Amino acid sequence: MSIDQQLTRINVMQPWLGEEEVAAVSEVLRSGWVAQGPRVAAFEEAFAASQQAAHAVAVSNCTTALHLALVVAGIGPGDEVVVPSFSFVATANAPTYVGATPVFADVDESTGNLTPATIATVVTPRTRAVIAVDQGGVPLDLRAIRAWCDPRGIVVIEDAACAAGSTSHGRPVGAEAEIAAWSFHPRKLLTTGEGGMLTTSRPEWAARARQLREHAMSVSAADRHASVLAPPESYAEIGFNYRMTDLQAAVGLVQLGRLPEMVARRRALAARYAEVIAGLPGLRMVSDPAWGTTNFQSCWLEVLPEHPLDREELMMHLADAGISARRGIMAAHRQPAHRDRSHVPLPVTERLNDQTLILPLFHQMTDAEQARVCDALLTAWRP
Ligand SMILES: *Cc1c(COP(=O)(O)O)cnc(C)c1O
């Protein structure tokens, strides 16, 4: 290995963007229509088709999609919403936007996701919804969770922020959700810079979300603009400005076309990691659950006590080789913003939060770059 190679830093994630995205954005700029318009509509249609969702509503990011999902599902003050602490903080923050209380439940150690059993532990008569995450792209067992929640009148909101390209029971993740929220942040596979989507099987929820994202206007700005004599609009309730722009949607349309290739490459790279890690006792890597496939948005490793290094030491060892790993998924209940909430013991969340790290994995990663990461994992065992 040359000095140059040693000094080249390997990042944990890198978006895959090309000339097609540049051309798509240029076309939007030349068209003069840069805010929410025809490309947002086309992106919604294409995304709904690819995820097998009945309706898709594009929004500014996944956090605003979660907020709108809670509003259209009728969640409000006094309600409890079960969430995993083991998630990006937006999952736990969202219920507070509607005056509801997030209630932390623990996760399954192999998937990092909620299960009917962990949900059942924290449900009370005030529980009105669950935000269930496909953490790091690993599909949750939505069928099992809905089988438990639906008869009890508990709405299941799927936080599929990380999971575009993952599958469950042979269908795209989210296809069997009553409502789901998606992210197009560059840390996810498909990116629009910032961006999000809400998908739902219920036409009335889609229609209300469509109005709420645009100040609850009765006539959309795009429709008003399209007519010479704009019809008068009214505002039936207090809405928000959660719109996506046509600039973002144009990028999203190109990215959506790249998604199958991105997932295939990530899964091939992950399979190589899995082979190497299988020979290294003390490391456990995330893998597909029985009911689906992950897009490996986060390829996480648990550093078990029998490993010679602990998680922090292994991250240092990787950093010395110019490899930028990341601490695993956060635990919201340990953050100042949520620390004062009472909660049940969350032993699996805390263990995974303490012992996991995320390996570099991105579309353009070369086999040589991956070999460097594998070498560093090997030398951690046999210095
Ligand atoms: C990234 C992420 C979000 C937030 O997505 P934004 O588009 O950045 O708002 C929400 N939930 C989970 C599980 C995420 O990973």
Coordinates of C-alpha atoms and ligand atoms in Angstrom, one line a residue:
M1 CA 0.0 0.0 0.0
S2 CA 1.4 3.4 -1.0
I3 CA 1.7 6.4 1.4
D4 CA -0.9 8.2 -0.7
Q5 CA -3.4 5.4 -0.2
Q6 CA -2.7 5.3 3.5
L7 CA -3.4 9.0 3.8
T8 CA -6.5 9.0 1.7
R9 CA -9.4 9.2 4.2
I10 CA -12.3 6.8 3.8
N11 CA -15.5 8.4 4.8
V12 CA -18.4 6.5 6.4
M13 CA -20.9 7.7 3.7
Q14 CA -20.8 9.6 0.4
P15 CA -23.8 10.4 -1.8
W16 CA -23.7 9.1 -5.3
L17 CA -24.5 12.1 -7.6
G18 CA -23.5 12.5 -11.3
E19 CA -23.9 14.5 -14.4
E20 CA -27.6 13.4 -14.8
E21 CA -28.5 15.3 -11.6
V22 CA -26.6 18.3 -12.8
A23 CA -28.5 18.3 -16.1
A24 CA -31.8 17.8 -14.3
V25 CA -31.2 20.8 -12.1
S26 CA -30.1 22.9 -15.0
E27 CA -33.3 22.1 -16.8
V28 CA -35.3 23.2 -13.9
L29 CA -33.4 26.5 -13.6
R30 CA -33.9 27.2 -17.3
S31 CA -37.6 26.4 -17.0
G32 CA -38.0 29.3 -14.5
W33 CA -40.2 27.1 -12.2
V34 CA -38.1 26.4 -9.2
A35 CA -40.5 26.0 -6.3
Q36 CA -43.0 23.1 -5.8
G37 CA -44.5 22.4 -9.2
P38 CA -44.6 19.7 -12.0
R39 CA -41.4 17.9 -11.0
V40 CA -42.5 17.5 -7.4
A41 CA -45.7 16.0 -8.7
A42 CA -43.8 13.7 -11.0
F43 CA -41.4 12.7 -8.2
E44 CA -44.4 11.9 -5.9
E45 CA -45.9 9.7 -8.6
A46 CA -42.7 7.9 -9.3
F47 CA -41.9 7.4 -5.7
A48 CA -45.4 6.0 -4.9
A49 CA -45.0 3.6 -7.8
S50 CA -41.6 2.4 -6.7
Q51 CA -42.6 1.9 -3.1
Q52 CA -46.0 0.4 -4.0
A53 CA -47.7 3.1 -1.9
A54 CA -51.2 4.4 -2.8
H55 CA -50.3 8.1 -2.2
A56 CA -47.1 10.0 -1.8
V57 CA -46.8 13.6 -0.6
A58 CA -43.4 15.3 -1.0
V59 CA -42.2 17.5 1.9
S60 CA -39.1 19.4 3.1
N61 CA -37.6 16.5 5.1
C62 CA -38.5 13.4 7.0
T63 CA -38.9 15.3 10.3
T64 CA -41.7 17.4 8.8
A65 CA -43.2 14.2 7.3
L66 CA -43.3 12.7 10.8
H67 CA -45.0 15.9 12.1
L68 CA -47.6 15.8 9.3
A69 CA -48.2 12.0 9.9
L70 CA -49.0 12.7 13.5
V71 CA -51.3 15.6 12.6
V72 CA -53.3 13.7 10.0
A73 CA -53.5 10.6 12.3
G74 CA -55.2 12.9 14.9
I75 CA -52.5 12.7 17.5
G76 CA -52.5 15.6 20.0
P77 CA -52.1 16.8 23.6
G78 CA -52.5 14.1 26.2
D79 CA -51.7 11.3 23.8
E80 CA -48.7 9.0 24.2
V81 CA -46.7 7.9 21.2
V82 CA -44.4 4.9 21.6
V83 CA -41.0 5.4 20.0
P84 CA -37.6 3.7 20.1
S85 CA -35.0 5.6 21.9
F86 CA -32.6 3.8 19.6
S87 CA -33.1 6.2 16.6
F88 CA -32.0 9.5 15.3
V89 CA -33.5 12.2 17.7
A90 CA -36.1 13.3 15.2
T91 CA -38.2 10.2 15.9
A92 CA -38.5 11.1 19.6
N93 CA -38.9 14.9 18.9
A94 CA -41.9 14.5 16.5
P95 CA -44.6 13.7 19.0
T96 CA -43.7 16.8 21.0
Y97 CA -44.6 19.0 18.0
V98 CA -48.3 18.0 18.4
G99 CA -48.2 18.2 22.2
A100 CA -48.1 14.5 22.6
T101 CA -45.6 12.6 24.8
P102 CA -42.9 10.2 23.4
V103 CA -42.7 7.0 25.4
F104 CA -39.5 5.0 24.9
A105 CA -39.6 1.3 24.2
D106 CA -36.6 -1.0 23.9
V107 CA -35.5 -2.7 20.7
D108 CA -34.7 -6.2 19.5
E109 CA -30.9 -6.8 19.6
S110 CA -30.6 -8.4 16.1
T111 CA -32.6 -5.8 14.1
G112 CA -32.4 -2.7 16.4
N113 CA -36.1 -2.3 15.9
L114 CA -39.3 -2.2 18.0
T115 CA -41.2 -5.5 18.3
P116 CA -44.8 -6.2 19.6
A117 CA -43.3 -7.4 22.8
T118 CA -41.2 -4.2 23.5
I119 CA -44.2 -2.1 22.5
A120 CA -46.6 -4.0 24.8
T121 CA -44.3 -3.3 27.8
V122 CA -45.0 0.5 27.6
V123 CA -48.5 0.7 26.2
T124 CA -51.0 2.5 28.5
P125 CA -54.7 3.5 27.9
R126 CA -53.3 6.8 26.6
T127 CA -51.2 5.2 23.8
R128 CA -52.6 6.4 20.5
A129 CA -49.7 5.8 18.1
V130 CA -46.3 4.1 17.6
I131 CA -43.5 5.4 15.4
A132 CA -41.7 2.3 14.4
V133 CA -38.4 2.8 12.7
D134 CA -36.6 0.6 10.0
Q135 CA -33.4 1.4 11.8
G136 CA -30.3 1.8 9.5
G137 CA -32.4 0.3 6.7
V138 CA -33.2 -3.0 8.5
P139 CA -36.9 -3.7 7.8
L140 CA -39.0 -3.9 11.0
D141 CA -41.7 -6.7 11.3
L142 CA -44.5 -4.3 10.3
R143 CA -47.0 -7.2 9.9
A144 CA -46.4 -8.4 13.5
I145 CA -46.6 -4.8 14.9
R146 CA -49.8 -4.0 13.0
A147 CA -51.4 -7.3 14.1
W148 CA -50.8 -6.2 17.7
C149 CA -51.6 -2.4 17.3
D150 CA -54.5 -2.3 14.8
P151 CA -57.1 -4.1 16.9
R152 CA -56.2 -1.8 19.8
G153 CA -56.8 1.3 17.7
I154 CA -53.1 2.3 17.9
V155 CA -51.9 4.0 14.7
V156 CA -48.5 2.6 13.4
I157 CA -46.4 5.3 11.7
E158 CA -43.5 3.7 9.9
D159 CA -40.3 5.9 10.1
A160 CA -38.7 4.6 6.9
A161 CA -36.2 7.5 6.8
C162 CA -33.3 5.1 6.1
A163 CA -35.1 2.4 4.3
A164 CA -35.7 3.2 0.6
G165 CA -34.5 0.1 -1.2
S166 CA -35.1 -2.3 1.7
T167 CA -37.8 -5.0 1.4
S168 CA -40.3 -6.8 3.6
H169 CA -42.1 -9.9 2.6
G170 CA -40.9 -9.5 -0.9
R171 CA -42.3 -5.9 -1.3
P172 CA -40.7 -2.5 -0.8
V173 CA -40.5 -1.4 2.8
G174 CA -43.5 0.8 3.6
A175 CA -45.8 -0.9 1.1
E176 CA -48.0 -2.3 3.9
A177 CA -47.9 0.8 6.1
E178 CA -51.0 2.9 6.8
I179 CA -48.6 5.8 6.8
A180 CA -44.8 6.1 6.4
A181 CA -42.2 8.9 6.4
W182 CA -39.0 9.0 4.3
S183 CA -35.8 11.0 4.2
F184 CA -33.7 12.2 1.3
H185 CA -30.9 13.6 3.4
P186 CA -27.4 12.7 2.0
R187 CA -26.8 10.3 4.9
K188 CA -29.5 8.1 3.4
L189 CA -29.2 6.3 0.0
L190 CA -31.4 8.4 -2.2
T191 CA -30.8 12.1 -1.7
T192 CA -32.2 15.5 -2.8
G193 CA -29.9 17.5 -0.5
E194 CA -32.7 17.9 2.0
G195 CA -36.1 16.3 1.4
G196 CA -38.7 14.0 2.6
M197 CA -41.9 12.1 1.6
L198 CA -45.0 10.9 3.3
T199 CA -46.7 7.8 1.9
T200 CA -50.1 6.6 3.0
S201 CA -52.8 4.1 2.0
R202 CA -55.5 6.6 3.1
P203 CA -56.6 9.1 0.5
E204 CA -58.1 11.5 3.1
W205 CA -54.8 11.6 5.0
A206 CA -52.9 12.3 1.8
A207 CA -55.2 15.1 0.8
R208 CA -54.9 16.7 4.3
A209 CA -51.1 16.4 4.3
R210 CA -51.0 17.9 0.9
Q211 CA -52.8 21.0 2.2
L212 CA -51.0 21.2 5.5
R213 CA -47.6 21.2 3.9
E214 CA -48.7 24.4 2.0
H215 CA -50.2 26.6 4.7
A216 CA -53.4 24.6 4.5
M217 CA -54.3 26.6 1.4
S218 CA -57.4 25.4 -0.4
V219 CA -55.8 26.0 -3.8
S220 CA -52.2 25.0 -4.3
A221 CA -49.7 27.7 -5.4
A222 CA -49.0 25.6 -8.5
D223 CA -52.7 25.5 -9.4
R224 CA -53.1 29.2 -8.8
H225 CA -50.0 29.9 -10.9
A226 CA -51.3 27.7 -13.7
S227 CA -54.5 29.8 -14.1
V228 CA -54.6 33.3 -15.5
L229 CA -57.4 34.4 -13.2
A230 CA -56.5 32.7 -10.0
P231 CA -59.4 31.4 -8.0
P232 CA -59.7 32.8 -4.4
E233 CA -58.1 30.6 -1.8
S234 CA -59.0 30.0 1.8
Y235 CA -57.2 28.7 4.8
A236 CA -59.4 26.3 6.8
E237 CA -56.8 25.5 9.5
I238 CA -53.3 26.5 10.6
G239 CA -50.8 24.9 8.2
F240 CA -47.1 24.9 7.6
N241 CA -44.6 25.5 4.9
Y242 CA -43.1 22.0 4.4
R243 CA -42.8 22.1 0.6
M244 CA -40.2 20.5 -1.5
T245 CA -38.8 22.4 -4.4
D246 CA -38.8 21.4 -8.1
L247 CA -35.0 21.6 -7.9
Q248 CA -34.9 18.9 -5.3
A249 CA -37.6 16.8 -7.0
A250 CA -35.6 16.8 -10.3
V251 CA -32.6 15.4 -8.4
G252 CA -34.9 12.9 -6.7
L253 CA -36.2 11.6 -10.0
V254 CA -32.7 10.8 -11.2
Q255 CA -31.7 9.3 -7.8
L256 CA -34.8 7.1 -7.7
G257 CA -33.6 5.6 -11.0
R258 CA -30.2 4.9 -9.4
L259 CA -31.7 3.2 -6.3
P260 CA -31.7 -0.5 -7.5
E261 CA -28.0 -0.1 -8.5
M262 CA -27.1 1.6 -5.2
V263 CA -28.8 -1.2 -3.2
A264 CA -27.1 -3.9 -5.2
R265 CA -23.6 -2.4 -4.7
R266 CA -24.2 -1.8 -1.0
R267 CA -25.4 -5.3 -0.5
A268 CA -22.3 -6.7 -2.4
L269 CA -20.0 -4.6 -0.2
A270 CA -21.8 -5.7 2.9
A271 CA -21.5 -9.3 1.9
R272 CA -17.8 -8.9 1.7
Y273 CA -17.7 -7.3 5.2
A274 CA -19.8 -10.1 6.5
E275 CA -17.4 -12.7 5.2
V276 CA -14.4 -11.1 6.9
I277 CA -16.2 -10.4 10.1
A278 CA -17.4 -14.1 10.3
G279 CA -13.8 -15.0 10.9
L280 CA -13.3 -12.4 13.7
P281 CA -14.7 -13.5 17.0
G282 CA -16.0 -10.6 19.1
L283 CA -17.6 -8.8 16.2
R284 CA -21.3 -9.1 15.2
M285 CA -22.5 -7.4 12.0
V286 CA -26.1 -6.5 11.3
S287 CA -27.8 -8.7 8.7
D288 CA -31.1 -9.4 7.0
P289 CA -34.1 -10.4 9.2
A290 CA -36.1 -13.5 8.2
W291 CA -38.9 -11.4 6.6
G292 CA -36.9 -9.0 4.4
T293 CA -33.7 -7.4 3.1
T294 CA -31.8 -4.4 4.3
N295 CA -30.3 -1.7 2.0
F296 CA -27.4 -1.5 4.6
Q297 CA -28.0 2.3 5.0
S298 CA -26.0 1.7 8.2
C299 CA -23.7 -1.3 8.2
W300 CA -23.2 -1.6 11.9
L301 CA -21.0 -3.8 14.0
E302 CA -21.4 -4.7 17.6
V303 CA -18.0 -4.9 19.4
L304 CA -18.6 -7.7 22.0
P305 CA -16.7 -8.1 25.3
E306 CA -14.5 -10.9 23.9
H307 CA -13.0 -8.5 21.3
P308 CA -9.5 -7.3 22.4
L309 CA -10.5 -3.7 21.8
D310 CA -13.7 -2.0 23.0
R311 CA -15.8 0.1 20.6
E312 CA -13.9 3.4 21.3
E313 CA -10.5 1.7 20.9
L314 CA -11.6 0.0 17.7
M315 CA -12.7 3.4 16.3
M316 CA -9.3 4.8 17.2
H317 CA -7.6 1.9 15.5
L318 CA -9.6 2.5 12.3
A319 CA -9.0 6.3 12.5
D320 CA -5.2 5.6 12.7
A321 CA -5.6 3.9 9.3
G322 CA -7.5 6.9 7.9
I323 CA -10.8 5.2 8.2
S324 CA -13.7 7.3 9.5
A325 CA -16.1 4.9 11.3
R326 CA -19.0 6.4 13.3
R327 CA -20.4 5.5 16.7
G328 CA -23.6 3.5 16.2
I329 CA -27.2 4.7 16.4
M330 CA -27.9 7.2 19.1
A331 CA -30.1 6.7 22.2
A332 CA -32.5 9.6 22.6
H333 CA -33.2 9.0 26.3
R334 CA -29.5 9.7 27.1
Q335 CA -29.6 13.2 25.4
P336 CA -30.3 16.3 27.5
A337 CA -33.4 17.1 25.4
H338 CA -35.1 13.8 26.6
R339 CA -33.2 12.8 29.7
D340 CA -35.9 13.9 32.1
R341 CA -38.6 11.6 30.6
S342 CA -39.4 8.6 32.8
H343 CA -39.0 5.3 30.9
V344 CA -38.8 1.6 31.4
P345 CA -35.3 0.0 31.5
L346 CA -33.8 0.0 28.0
P347 CA -30.9 -2.5 28.3
V348 CA -30.7 -3.5 24.6
T349 CA -30.8 0.2 23.5
E350 CA -28.0 1.1 25.9
R351 CA -25.9 -1.9 25.0
L352 CA -26.1 -1.2 21.2
N353 CA -25.6 2.5 21.8
D354 CA -22.4 1.7 23.8
Q355 CA -21.0 -1.2 21.7
T356 CA -21.8 -0.5 18.0
L357 CA -20.0 1.4 15.3
I358 CA -20.9 2.0 11.7
L359 CA -18.5 0.9 8.9
P360 CA -17.8 3.0 5.8
L361 CA -20.1 1.9 3.0
F362 CA -20.9 3.9 -0.1
H363 CA -21.7 3.3 -3.7
Q364 CA -18.3 4.5 -5.1
M365 CA -16.3 2.6 -2.5
T366 CA -13.6 0.7 -4.4
D367 CA -12.7 -2.9 -3.6
A368 CA -9.2 -1.6 -2.6
E369 CA -10.8 0.9 -0.1
Q370 CA -12.9 -1.9 1.4
A371 CA -9.8 -4.1 1.6
R372 CA -8.1 -1.4 3.7
V373 CA -11.1 -1.4 6.1
C374 CA -11.0 -5.2 6.3
D375 CA -7.2 -5.1 7.0
A376 CA -7.7 -2.7 9.8
L377 CA -10.4 -5.0 11.3
L378 CA -8.0 -7.9 11.0
T379 CA -5.0 -6.1 12.6
A380 CA -7.2 -5.1 15.5
W381 CA -7.2 -8.8 16.4
R382 CA -3.7 -9.7 15.3
P383 CA -1.5 -6.6 15.6
Ligands
LIG1 C1 -32.5 10.7 9.2 C2 -33.6 10.3 10.0 C3 -34.7 11.1 10.3 C4 -34.7 12.6 9.9 O1 -34.7 12.8 8.5 P1 -34.5 14.3 8.0 O2 -34.9 14.1 6.5 O3 -33.1 14.7 8.2 O4 -35.5 15.1 8.7 C5 -35.8 10.6 11.0 N1 -35.8 9.4 11.4 C6 -34.8 8.5 11.2 C7 -34.9 7.1 11.7 C8 -33.6 9.0 10.5 O5 -32.6 8.1 10.3

